[in-house]
Structure formats: structure tokens, C-alpha cells
Amino acid sequence: MSLLSIQDLSLSIHGQSILDCVSMDIGPGEICGVIGESGSGKSLTALSVMQLLPEGATCSGSIALSDIEILQADEQTLCNIRGRAVGMVFQEPMTALNPVQTIGQQVAETIRIHQRVSRSDAMVQAAKTLRKCELPLERFPLSRYPHELSGGQRQRVVIAMAIALQPKLLIADEPTTALDVTTQAEILRLLQRLVAEDGMGLMLITHDLAVVTDIADHIIIMNNGKVVERGQAKALYSNMNHPYTKSLFKASTHQPERLGQVEDTVLLSVQNVVRDYPMARKSLIKKPAPFRALNDVSFNIYKGECLGLVGESGCGKSTLTRAIMGLDDIQGGVISLNGKDVFADETAREKMQVVFQDPYGSFNPRHKVGRLVSEPFFRLGRSATNDEIVESLVSVGLEAEDRNKYIHEFSGGQRQRIAIARALIIKPELIILDEAVSALDVSIRAQILDLLAKLSTERGLTYLFITHDLTVVKAISDRVLVMRDGRIIEHGDTKTVFHSPHHDYTKKLIASAPQIQPVEGINI
Amino acid sequence: MLPYLIKRLGSLIVSLFVASLVIFACIEIVPGDPASFMLGVNAQPDTVNALREELGLNTSHTQRYVSWISGLLKGDLGTSYTYRSPVSDIVADRLQVSVPLALYALTLTILIAFPVGVLAAAWRGSAVDLFVMGATQLGIAVPNFWFAILMVIVFAINLGWFSAGGFPGWDAGILAVIKALTLPAVALALPQASILARVMRSSLLDTLSEDYIRSARAKGLSRRQVMWRHALRNAMIPVLTIIGLQFSFLLAGAIIIENVFFLPGLGRLVFQAITQRDLIVVESVVMLLVFAVVLVNFLVDLAYAWVDPRLRERS
């Protein structure tokens, strides 16, 4: 007898079909991985179970939770089910908690709305649940506010909120996507343990194949609102039938081909760079000690090379980007491009460009693409010619006509191509890619990595590839630097670092990164 | 919390100091000298000299500033030239009208705006919401003095429920005061309530689309529970900002309504003092208003910290 049984679930929003005959079963103590790219309908499947759908959504088919038919239930019944029989964990731990309530209050609330217990009893129970989620009372008192916790800790609070009443089913929608690899590994272990201890069913939704390979019992692959493939996890990996599944697997282990030559000349030299941020003044008399975001950072990038820089959030990656671009002053050291100091000689900056992570936020929505792409020319005192705009757009796989469109007409992947076109247009030698592929789906990411490889082969471009994603670095970079707390703690050949890391932190990082285990006799 | 408080208090004192310098400088740079400015072009030289003596204009700037400030601190605001009585007495009289009127109007504003804003946000896109949006648009657009005159005709002249104008004084009893202040307070409150209701609605709508609202719904809270337990408090920051601005405005900006209802309030006092070139009154009343505004802002800052724990540390 399955715990959750979804049969032929179809969903449309304002008449537009989103889900098409989705079926799945989850039994007690079972982990079901639901995999798909953005827009595949995986999150809306989860929200259908909770009936927390956006306005204008209509469902048909059947969602049975034990013996209750969710689609027929009234709002009162649904409120009783939510939180008690089904718990849900969302993607974004930074915003999933109410900022003005303490963590104790928020966990206790789940208990108090479903059970007649006193405030203090609910708090005692909340403390127990938080302890179960590895937030012991001694270190994390119930009076803490969400902003006093890190992302991983907040996600534990969200999980505690969801499991406080030991629901039969837990739905986790991309629970680790926003977290660092080491934290991701911890949260996945926690979820796995809770399933084992409480016999919950877990629906684990993710875009990342590697996340579920180790822990899921069975896997469902979704594309365009349909289930395209399903099966036992191990069996599915060794025998994929649907072309989409195969392409998804290929894309996530994609290795772009780069043929460029690495020269001996140093292009970018970063020597003993120090960057301090002033801290908020806490006392009137004493000046606060600055926060050292970059501590004695030194490295070189050679012409034609792709250098990967990995580290977790807050390690100083983005500060380094800003320093190299000459956007922020540094408090010590020298940064030079082609031997020219980037702070002393403004012309040095003309030979480098940057591509940022967010393809949605990094363009002015009121300008046409043609003008957006020609922006790097503005500080040279001229505008790009039509030919230059067309050439840069075509070189990244877009069409000449696209210059007359606005940015909202493009998908995330296309926007990232436009960002690369913008970087290419003044023919730079160095491009800094700051988490440039992190927000993209695997298939799109593979395309962009191919494009970058092609451009570097054709034009001899040099890349500084900054990311938290080890798979990407492994796929594209020649050498790799590992950064932690503002210091470079390890550097070397990509292969050497990945195969025989020296520093404990690097070892931990590599061990935490989920990987798709090659199964013998794999048939892709 | 304490560092936040000290910091806010510090900025309050600095604001007041800077404001006093600016006000003093403005009065000092009046063309010619203040005495001849106050008396007009036809004044006799010896009258001007007498006034100069009275104002202490023969002493240095610094001396005058220091004596003005020390007077202020002791509650001595000087003597009005036109009224020939201590400014502090005149202002105290006016405050008896202006402060209750502003508080009354603000209370009405909040009492109207909160339920209306919550209702509109809870039923977004419904007929209720459309009605609220239309009515508040009208409330902002219609000049409040016109509305005041209308109310006088209906409620004072035809129905006789409230007085048409004037202020009987607190000695006449609380009922008489309420009768005199209700219509002006309503007239003042309507546009303010319209603004505040709209701010409340849009702030609530922003909050309701936050991730933590979805988390709360996933715990099993109903829409109504989510509104009361999670959305309302988070939506308060912009609302508090507007309330602070509104109180400052109501205190001194009620001049037109004071004129419509013949209320001896602060707004009219400033207006008259300016037309009569009574710089002593202007100087002191403006300083007093600055003090009120800065104090209200300080209270709003405290309210922020009470509402949002993140602000307690981020001072």
C-alpha cells in the first residue's frame, strides 16, 4: 500500500497545460527522486500534493494520500493535512523563515496549530525536533532569529518545521540547491537519517542528477510536464531508455573540448593582494578591526589558459573579481594585466571583461540587446558599429536580428550568451566568469561550456572561471585554485588537485560534491 | 538594542543642533536687519533702535545664538513683538488645540486605513479591492478643505451634531472639545487614511508573496491565520514610516483646515506670524516643529526595532 499515489495528474494554469498525466507512488520509508530541468513541472507536482498552487490553477486526476483524496478535499481538511500528514521543505532557506519570529516560535507553530498543547509544551517539543535536526538547544537557543543563522542552519530549521509532527510524507523541493557542497552533503545525510528513523516517505525534487543517485530508491525523470522515465535508481542508471534521460546524463557529465594553446607569458598577475572591509562600529571609542576578505592572495594566469577558482560562499571569490576588475581598491599587493597595474593604468582594464551569474538581473530591461552588447565601448568614448554588434551576437550563436529585441524576450541560457557577447565585443584577452553557469540547467550549461571552449580555441581567450561547482571546474579548467576564508589554500593542475588533494579542506570539498557514480555496463 | 538606542538618540541630538543653526542663520540673513524688517519701511529710526536693543541685535552672532538656545532650553522663547506676550504662552495655547487635533486625526487615519488595507490585500482583485482602490484614489484627489466645507453644511448646519467652527477651550469640557475637533479631524484624516490604506495594501501584498508565507501555509495555517500571524508584522515597516511622516504633517500642516474651522492651532500661528513679520515667533515655532518631527522620527525608529529584530543589531 503506497503512502502517496498520484494517478494521471494534469494541471493547467489559466488554460495553459503544465502537467500532463503525471503518475507516481511513494511508500513509507521510501525516497523518490524527481528530476527535471526548470519548467519541467516537478515543483508544481509537489505543490499539487499540498494544494498550494498559484491562482488560476486547475487539477484533474487523482492524488491519494493514504485514504484521503486530496483533489476532493475542502480547505479545512487540507489545512489539517498540511504540516501534520505532509511536510514540505523549500529551496531557498534564506527567505523561507519569517524574519521577525524566533526559530522556536516558528517550529512550535506547526505543533500548536494542529495540537491542543500549551505554549511551553510546544516549545519543549520544538527544542526536541530542532535537536533531531542537529540544532541542539545549547548552541542554538529557541530565541534565535533566522538572520542569526547560516543558510544550512536555516534549512535545518525549515526541516524541523516540516517534521515537527512526524508527517508520513515529506516533500523537499530543491532543498540543497542554494547551499554549499559541504552543507549540501550534511543536509542530504540528515534527510536520509530522518526517513530511516521515522519511516517517512520522501519526495526529493532536484535538477541535479548527482544529488539523488546515492540516496534515492527510485527515480522519476520529468520533462515538459510529463514523466518520461521512471525506475529503480540503480536499474535506471544502467539502462536508460528515453532520449531525454540520456541527454540529461550526458549533459551533466559533459566535457567540452578545448584545443587552445597555453603560452608561457603571464597575462594576469595577482601578487599578495589584501582587501579589507570596514566593519560596523560597535563602540564609540574603539575602531572596529576590519574584515579581511582577501588575505595575501597571489597567482598568475597564463595566456590561453582556463584557471578555475573554487570555494564556498563567503570565501572571497566575488571580492577577488571586483578587485581584479579594478572596481574596489585593495589595501595591499599588486594586480596587473599584461604588466600594466589595473589601478594605475586604466587602459589595462580594456583587455578584460566579466560575465556574472544572474542572467536576469545583470541587464537593464529598458534597453535593446544591441545597445546592451555595445556597453563596454562606452568608456572608450565611442559606440559599437553595427558590424561589431552583429559579429559578437553571431559568435555566441545568436542572430543578427536579435539586436532589436529586449532582454525579457530571451531565456536564461540565451541571456547568458548575450552576456558573453557583451564581454567579447571589445575583443578582450581575459574573461572573468563569476559563477557564469551556476544558474543554468545542465543541458544549457553544457551548451554554454561548449561555446566558451569554442571561443577560447578560436580566439585564444583566457578565462578565470570562478564557481562553487566542482564538476564544472573539473570539466573546463587547466589549473585550479581552492580558496577558503580569503586565502588560496591549494593550487595545481586540475587533474592533480582532484586526484590527490593535499589540503584537508580540498579533500572534504571533493568528498562532499555529489557525483554520478559510473555503473558498470552503463548504457548511454 | 542599547547601542541602537544610543545611536538613534545621538542622531536626534545632532539633527536638532544642525536644525537650530540653520534656522538661526536664516533669520540672520534676512536682508537688512531683522528689526527694520519686522517694523517695515515706514518705521521711525528710534523705534527700530529700540527693537534692536530689545532683540539684542547689538551683540555678536555667537552671543545671540547662545542666548537663544539657552532660552529655549529653559523654556523661555522670548516675547512676541506683535502679541506683546511670551511666545511660550502663545505656543502652549496653540498646542492645546494642535496636539489633540493631530492625535485625533492620526487615530482616525489608523483606524480607517488598517482594516481597509488588510481587507483589500486579503481580497486582492475582488470587488472589495476595486472599491477600496477607487475610494482611496478619490480620498487623495479631493481637496480636504472642500470636503470640510461639505461636512460643515451637513453635520453642523443641517444636522447640528458638531460645531461649525471655533474652539471652546478645555474648560468647556471634553464633550465640547470633541464636538469642535471631530469634523476637522475627519477632514484631515480622510486623505491621510487613503494614502495609508494604499501603503498598507501594497506592503501586505509584497509580504504575502514572500517565501516564508508559503512555508507558513505548508505548515497548515489558513489564509487568515497567515495574514495575522506572519504577514501583518512584516508589512509594518513602510506603514510606520508613513505614519511618522503623517503625524509631523498633521501637527503643523493643518493650516487650511484650521482656517476653515477657525481653530487657533499652530499652523495658523505660524502663518500669522509670517505675515506680521514676527520673527521671534517664527523662529521659536519652527524650532519647536523641528523638535516634534525629529522626536517622531526617533519614535518611529524605535518602532522599527520593535517590529524587526534585524534592525536592532544593524545600527
GROMACS .gro file of C-alpha atoms in nm, chain A residues 47 50-52 55 75 78-80 82-84 86-88 90-92 95-101 105-107 109-110 112-114 145 147-148 158 161 280-282 284, chain B residues 3 6-7 124-125 207 210-223 225-226 228-235 237 304 306-315:
model
   84
   47LEU     CA    1   0.261   2.195  -0.482
   50MET     CA    2   0.000   2.039  -0.090
   51GLN     CA    3  -0.269   2.219  -0.291
   52LEU     CA    4  -0.070   2.541  -0.262
   55GLU     CA    5  -0.409   3.134  -0.872
   75GLU     CA    6  -0.975   2.382   0.252
   78LEU     CA    7  -0.624   2.048   0.354
   79CYS     CA    8  -0.513   2.275   0.638
   80ASN     CA    9  -0.530   1.974   0.868
   82ARG     CA   10  -0.055   2.028   0.562
   83GLY     CA   11   0.209   2.020   0.830
   84ARG     CA   12   0.053   1.720   1.004
   86VAL     CA   13   0.266   1.616   0.478
   87GLY     CA   14   0.558   1.842   0.549
   88MET     CA   15   0.734   2.049   0.289
   90PHE     CA   16   1.156   2.460   0.001
   91GLN     CA   17   1.459   2.563  -0.197
   92GLU     CA   18   1.552   2.900  -0.058
   95THR     CA   19   1.383   3.354   0.275
   96ALA     CA   20   1.177   3.055   0.388
   97LEU     CA   21   1.163   3.169   0.750
   98ASN     CA   22   0.971   3.462   0.891
   99PRO     CA   23   1.243   3.716   0.981
  100VAL     CA   24   1.055   3.865   1.276
  101GLN     CA   25   0.984   3.543   1.466
  105GLN     CA   26   0.821   3.013   1.774
  106GLN     CA   27   0.822   2.902   1.415
  107VAL     CA   28   0.883   2.536   1.487
  109GLU     CA   29   0.375   2.695   1.549
  110THR     CA   30   0.348   2.374   1.346
  112ARG     CA   31   0.032   2.449   1.809
  113ILE     CA   32  -0.192   2.481   1.508
  114HIS     CA   33  -0.251   2.108   1.490
  145TYR     CA   34   1.616   3.477   1.493
  147HIS     CA   35   1.913   3.614   1.044
  148GLU     CA   36   2.148   3.489   1.316
  158VAL     CA   37   1.278   2.463   0.789
  161MET     CA   38   0.919   2.291   1.098
  280ALA     CA   39   3.022   4.838   1.161
  281ARG     CA   40   3.128   5.043   1.462
  282LYS     CA   41   3.011   4.884   1.784
  284LEU     CA   42   3.231   5.484   2.031
  527PRO     CA   43   2.374   5.055   2.101
  530ILE     CA   44   2.218   5.532   2.184
  531LYS     CA   45   2.293   5.575   1.817
  648ARG     CA   46  -0.694   4.122  -0.399
  649GLY     CA   47  -0.860   4.171  -0.736
  731THR     CA   48   0.477   4.038   0.210
  734GLU     CA   49   0.727   3.607   0.029
  735ASP     CA   50   0.864   3.256   0.063
  736TYR     CA   51   0.801   3.238   0.437
  737ILE     CA   52   0.431   3.291   0.379
  738ARG     CA   53   0.435   2.981   0.160
  739SER     CA   54   0.630   2.796   0.432
  740ALA     CA   55   0.365   2.900   0.683
  741ARG     CA   56   0.086   2.777   0.457
  742ALA     CA   57   0.272   2.448   0.421
  743LYS     CA   58   0.257   2.412   0.800
  744GLY     CA   59  -0.121   2.411   0.778
  745LEU     CA   60  -0.209   2.773   0.852
  746SER     CA   61  -0.517   2.909   0.681
  747ARG     CA   62  -0.502   3.222   0.469
  749GLN     CA   63  -0.401   3.289   1.009
  750VAL     CA   64  -0.111   3.362   0.777
  752TRP     CA   65  -0.247   3.782   1.115
  753ARG     CA   66   0.050   3.579   1.236
  754HIS     CA   67   0.304   3.632   0.963
  755ALA     CA   68   0.215   3.899   0.709
  756LEU     CA   69   0.094   4.188   0.919
  757ARG     CA   70   0.402   4.246   1.132
  758ASN     CA   71   0.638   4.208   0.839
  759ALA     CA   72   0.436   4.459   0.640
  761ILE     CA   73   0.794   4.891   0.825
  828TYR     CA   74   1.116   4.966   1.360
  830TRP     CA   75   1.046   4.659   1.796
  831VAL     CA   76   0.897   4.518   1.476
  832ASP     CA   77   1.210   4.385   1.311
  833PRO     CA   78   1.483   4.210   1.514
  834ARG     CA   79   1.735   4.253   1.232
  835LEU     CA   80   1.735   4.630   1.277
  836ARG     CA   81   1.825   4.604   1.645
  837GLU     CA   82   2.171   4.489   1.551
  838ARG     CA   83   2.227   4.658   1.219
  839SER     CA   84   2.254   5.004   1.371
   0.00000   0.00000   0.00000
